[in-house]
Short mmCIF file of C-alpha atoms in Angstrom, two decimals:
data_model
loop_
_atom_site.label_atom_id
_atom_site.label_comp_id
_atom_site.label_asym_id
_atom_site.label_seq_id
_atom_site.Cartn_x
_atom_site.Cartn_y
_atom_site.Cartn_z
CA LEU O 154 116.68 85.09 135.95
CA PRO O 155 113.79 86.03 133.75
CA GLY O 156 112.72 82.29 134.29
CA GLY O 157 110.21 81.52 136.76
CA LEU O 158 112.13 78.44 138.83
CA TYR O 159 110.45 76.66 141.07
CA ARG O 160 110.89 73.43 143.11
CA THR O 161 107.73 71.05 144.43
CA GLY O 162 107.92 68.01 146.55
CA PRO O 163 106.85 64.96 145.20
CA GLU O 164 103.97 64.80 147.49
CA GLY O 165 102.64 68.09 145.76
CA ALA O 166 103.56 70.97 147.87
CA VAL O 167 105.35 73.76 146.29
CA LEU O 168 108.64 74.16 147.94
CA ASP O 169 110.31 76.97 146.51
CA GLY O 170 110.26 79.56 143.67
CA ASN O 171 112.06 82.39 142.80
CA ALA O 172 110.34 85.88 142.39
CA VAL O 173 109.40 85.64 139.02
CA CYS O 174 107.86 82.11 139.64
CA LEU O 175 105.97 83.69 142.61
CA GLU O 176 104.96 86.83 140.29
CA MET O 177 103.86 84.79 137.61
CA LEU O 178 101.61 82.64 139.57
CA ARG O 179 100.77 85.73 142.01
CA ILE O 180 101.50 83.27 145.03
CA PRO O 181 102.34 85.08 147.87
CA GLU O 182 105.81 84.12 149.59
CA ALA O 183 104.39 83.32 153.05
CA ALA O 184 102.13 80.28 151.18
CA ILE O 185 105.21 78.84 150.04
CA GLY O 186 105.46 75.03 151.24
CA ARG O 187 101.48 75.62 152.21
CA ILE O 188 100.02 75.38 148.75
CA ALA O 189 99.14 72.53 146.89
CA VAL O 190 101.36 72.08 143.39
CA THR O 191 97.81 71.11 141.76
CA SER O 192 96.18 74.66 142.83
CA PRO O 193 97.89 76.82 139.68
CA TYR O 194 96.55 74.19 136.93
CA ALA O 195 93.21 75.41 135.17
CA ASP O 196 92.81 72.08 134.20
CA PRO O 197 93.71 69.11 136.80
CA ALA O 198 94.04 66.76 134.01
CA GLU O 199 97.16 68.74 132.90
CA ARG O 200 98.95 68.00 135.88
CA GLU O 201 98.60 64.31 135.49
CA ARG O 202 99.60 64.68 131.77
CA TRP O 203 102.71 66.59 133.13
CA ARG O 204 103.33 63.69 135.75
CA ALA O 205 103.02 61.18 132.76
CA VAL O 206 105.38 62.97 130.66
CA ILE O 207 108.04 63.39 133.82
CA GLU O 208 107.86 59.88 135.11
CA ARG O 209 108.43 58.22 131.74
CA ASP O 210 111.47 60.05 130.19
CA ALA O 211 112.60 61.74 133.66
CA VAL O 212 112.38 65.29 132.29
CA VAL O 213 109.84 67.75 130.81
CA GLY O 214 110.91 69.70 127.45
CA GLY O 215 108.58 72.54 126.82
CA ILE O 216 105.40 71.51 127.60
CA GLU O 217 102.66 73.89 127.33
CA LEU O 218 100.06 74.41 129.89
CA ARG O 219 97.28 76.39 131.01
CA MET O 220 97.64 78.21 134.52
CA ARG O 221 95.61 79.85 137.01
CA ARG O 222 96.97 82.41 139.50
CA THR O 223 95.55 83.02 142.88
CA ASP O 224 93.95 85.97 141.42
CA GLY O 225 91.90 83.74 139.35
CA SER O 226 93.24 85.17 135.98
CA THR O 227 94.58 82.28 133.73
CA ILE O 228 98.04 82.09 131.60
CA TRP O 229 99.88 80.03 129.22
CA ALA O 230 103.43 78.95 130.55
CA ARG O 231 105.88 76.56 129.20
CA ASP O 232 107.21 74.23 131.78
CA THR O 233 110.76 72.49 131.53
CA GLY O 234 111.50 70.61 134.66
CA ARG O 235 113.02 67.19 135.87
CA ALA O 236 112.83 64.84 138.57
CA VAL O 237 115.53 64.88 141.07
CA ARG O 238 116.13 61.61 142.67
CA GLY O 239 117.94 60.08 145.03
CA ALA O 240 120.63 57.44 145.64
CA ASP O 241 117.73 54.76 145.67
CA GLY O 242 116.23 56.22 142.64
CA SER O 243 112.86 58.01 144.61
CA VAL O 244 111.76 60.93 143.47
CA ARG O 245 113.20 63.63 146.33
CA CYS O 246 111.36 66.62 144.12
CA TYR O 247 110.51 68.21 140.77
CA GLU O 248 112.10 71.36 139.69
CA GLY O 249 111.99 73.31 136.53
CA VAL O 250 111.23 77.02 135.17
CA LEU O 251 108.19 78.07 133.85
CA GLU O 252 107.64 80.93 131.04
CA ASP O 253 105.15 82.98 130.49
CA VAL O 254 103.89 82.37 126.51
CA THR O 255 100.41 84.21 127.08
CA ALA O 256 101.49 86.89 124.42
CA LEU O 257 102.31 84.39 122.17
CA ARG O 258 99.76 82.48 122.65
CA VAL O 259 97.01 85.34 121.88
CA ALA O 260 99.24 86.20 119.18
CA GLU O 261 99.12 82.77 117.13
CA HIS O 262 95.02 82.74 118.28
CA GLU O 263 94.62 85.84 116.28
CA SER O 264 96.69 85.17 113.18
CA ARG O 265 94.99 81.64 112.93
CA GLU O 266 91.89 83.87 112.85
CA ALA O 267 93.12 86.18 110.34
CA ALA O 268 94.26 83.78 108.29
CA ALA O 269 90.90 81.85 108.58
CA ARG O 270 88.73 84.97 107.64
CA PHE O 271 91.76 85.55 104.96
CA ARG O 272 91.21 82.37 103.46
CA ALA O 273 87.00 82.43 103.92
CA LEU O 274 87.43 85.93 101.59
CA ILE O 275 89.67 84.09 98.70
CA ASP O 276 87.41 80.80 98.40
CA TYR O 277 84.28 82.76 98.04
CA ALA O 278 86.07 85.47 96.03
CA SER O 279 83.71 86.10 92.48
CA ASP O 280 87.19 87.18 91.06
CA ILE O 281 90.66 85.47 90.45
CA VAL O 282 93.26 86.18 93.20
CA THR O 283 96.64 85.19 91.78
CA VAL O 284 100.33 85.67 93.40
CA ILE O 285 103.10 85.33 90.96
CA ASP O 286 106.88 85.29 92.29
CA GLY O 287 109.62 87.74 90.92
CA ASP O 288 110.39 85.72 87.29
CA GLY O 289 106.51 85.46 86.81
CA ARG O 290 105.78 82.48 87.83
CA ILE O 291 102.64 81.38 89.44
CA GLN O 292 102.63 80.72 93.23
CA TYR O 293 99.18 80.97 94.06
CA GLU O 294 95.66 80.99 92.59
CA SER O 295 92.48 81.20 94.24
CA PRO O 296 89.75 78.50 93.90
CA SER O 297 87.62 80.74 91.73
CA LEU O 298 90.19 79.87 88.58
CA HIS O 299 88.33 76.46 87.93
CA ARG O 300 85.10 78.28 87.55
CA ILE O 301 86.37 81.08 85.46
CA LEU O 302 89.40 79.64 83.25
CA GLY O 303 88.62 75.53 83.84
CA TYR O 304 91.85 75.38 85.25
CA GLY O 305 92.55 73.35 88.11
CA GLN O 306 95.02 75.06 90.51
CA ALA O 307 97.90 72.08 90.42
CA GLU O 308 97.98 72.13 86.68
CA ILE O 309 98.89 75.86 86.61
CA LEU O 310 100.93 76.42 90.31
CA GLY O 311 104.73 77.18 88.67
CA ARG O 312 103.93 77.84 85.48
CA SER O 313 104.73 81.14 83.80
CA ALA O 314 101.71 83.71 83.96
CA LEU O 315 102.52 84.74 80.06
CA GLU O 316 102.36 81.38 79.01
CA TYR O 317 98.59 81.88 79.01
CA VAL O 318 99.04 85.41 77.45
CA HIS O 319 97.17 85.89 73.95
CA PRO O 320 100.56 87.16 71.64
CA ASP O 321 98.72 90.26 70.27
CA ASP O 322 98.43 91.16 74.19
CA MET O 323 101.77 90.06 75.25
CA ALA O 324 103.73 93.21 74.57
CA GLU O 325 101.41 95.25 77.25
CA VAL O 326 101.29 93.13 79.97
CA GLN O 327 104.99 92.24 80.05
CA THR O 328 105.35 96.43 80.20
CA ILE O 329 102.94 96.50 82.98
CA LEU O 330 104.53 93.43 84.88
CA ALA O 331 108.02 94.94 84.16
CA ARG O 332 107.20 97.72 85.94
CA ALA O 333 105.10 96.45 88.76
CA MET O 334 108.06 94.36 89.48
CA GLY O 335 110.63 97.31 89.33
CA ASP O 336 108.42 99.80 91.83
CA PRO O 337 107.22 98.59 95.19
CA LEU O 338 104.28 101.17 95.00
CA ALA O 339 103.45 100.63 91.71
CA ILE O 340 99.85 99.46 90.70
CA GLY O 341 99.46 98.09 87.38
CA ARG O 342 96.17 97.55 85.30
CA ALA O 343 95.52 95.83 82.20
CA THR O 344 92.94 94.32 80.10
CA TYR O 345 94.09 91.33 78.09
CA ARG O 346 92.75 87.74 76.39
CA PHE O 347 93.74 84.98 78.34
CA ARG O 348 93.35 81.27 77.32
CA HIS O 349 90.86 79.23 78.71
CA LYS O 350 91.71 75.49 79.09
CA ASP O 351 89.17 74.89 76.61
CA GLY O 352 91.11 76.78 74.18
CA SER O 353 89.16 79.81 74.02
CA TRP O 354 90.35 83.35 75.28
CA ARG O 355 88.79 85.31 77.92
CA TYR O 356 88.87 88.89 78.41
CA LEU O 357 90.64 89.47 81.82
CA ASP O 358 90.43 92.82 83.29
CA SER O 359 93.73 92.69 85.86
CA THR O 360 94.50 94.88 88.75
CA GLY O 361 98.15 93.86 90.29
CA ARG O 362 100.27 95.04 92.99
CA ASN O 363 103.91 94.34 94.07
CA LEU O 364 104.51 92.89 97.16
CA LEU O 365 107.96 91.45 96.97
CA ASP O 366 109.18 92.52 99.68
CA GLU O 367 106.53 91.47 102.16
CA PRO O 368 107.90 88.76 104.28
CA SER O 369 104.05 87.11 104.21
CA VAL O 370 103.35 87.31 100.38
CA ARG O 371 106.57 87.88 98.25
CA GLY O 372 105.15 88.09 95.06
CA ILE O 373 102.82 90.33 93.18
CA VAL O 374 99.16 89.69 93.98
CA ILE O 375 97.14 90.17 90.70
CA ASN O 376 93.01 90.50 91.04
CA SER O 377 91.50 89.44 87.53
CA ARG O 378 87.76 89.82 86.64
CA ASP O 379 86.35 88.01 83.61
CA VAL O 380 85.06 90.87 81.04
CA THR O 381 84.33 88.59 78.42
CA ASP O 382 80.45 89.45 78.17
CA ARG O 383 81.32 93.43 78.27
CA VAL O 384 84.06 93.79 76.07
CA LEU O 385 82.52 91.68 73.18
#
């Protein structure tokens, strides 16, 4: 079996483990019956947390714990187990399966760090970053939207980006947008007027890229810079 099967005694001794379990925790087969079940826990408090759950519910469903191998290295393991009771209701042993989820934990940590870095870059960007869907509706606006165009993010999300484009610039913007939507490799650029919340018009220089097929984005990403002072 791919999982690390184990059986431990109620007093805390490791009674049995399949080859996967022993390899996962680097436990020599000769140590079975002599090694304490608390030894593999990186934090002894985790063992108490495990015991509290299994005493309350009789089972542990996929709890994740940090385990220390006998060679000193640590892994993250997902433990699914149960208490085996005798006719008198007393615990005879605990048995279950361990799954090594270290790679998943590392990937999640790296993903959170990457997301935090991205968020920091976007939050402090001087330009406006916009994501629109295949229908041209705004799905995301960076915080710089308010500073440059006066709108709060909630005011503009879900609306068509074309609503705010000056009528005289509409045809050009629609042509560039249609070209970008039809070609995932296309990078469109346009300078046009966009309505500020106060009713005035600001010139934006925008570059957009089609990432509709990118699962993490599913939209057209547009970077816009206010160039009004340069144009007028």
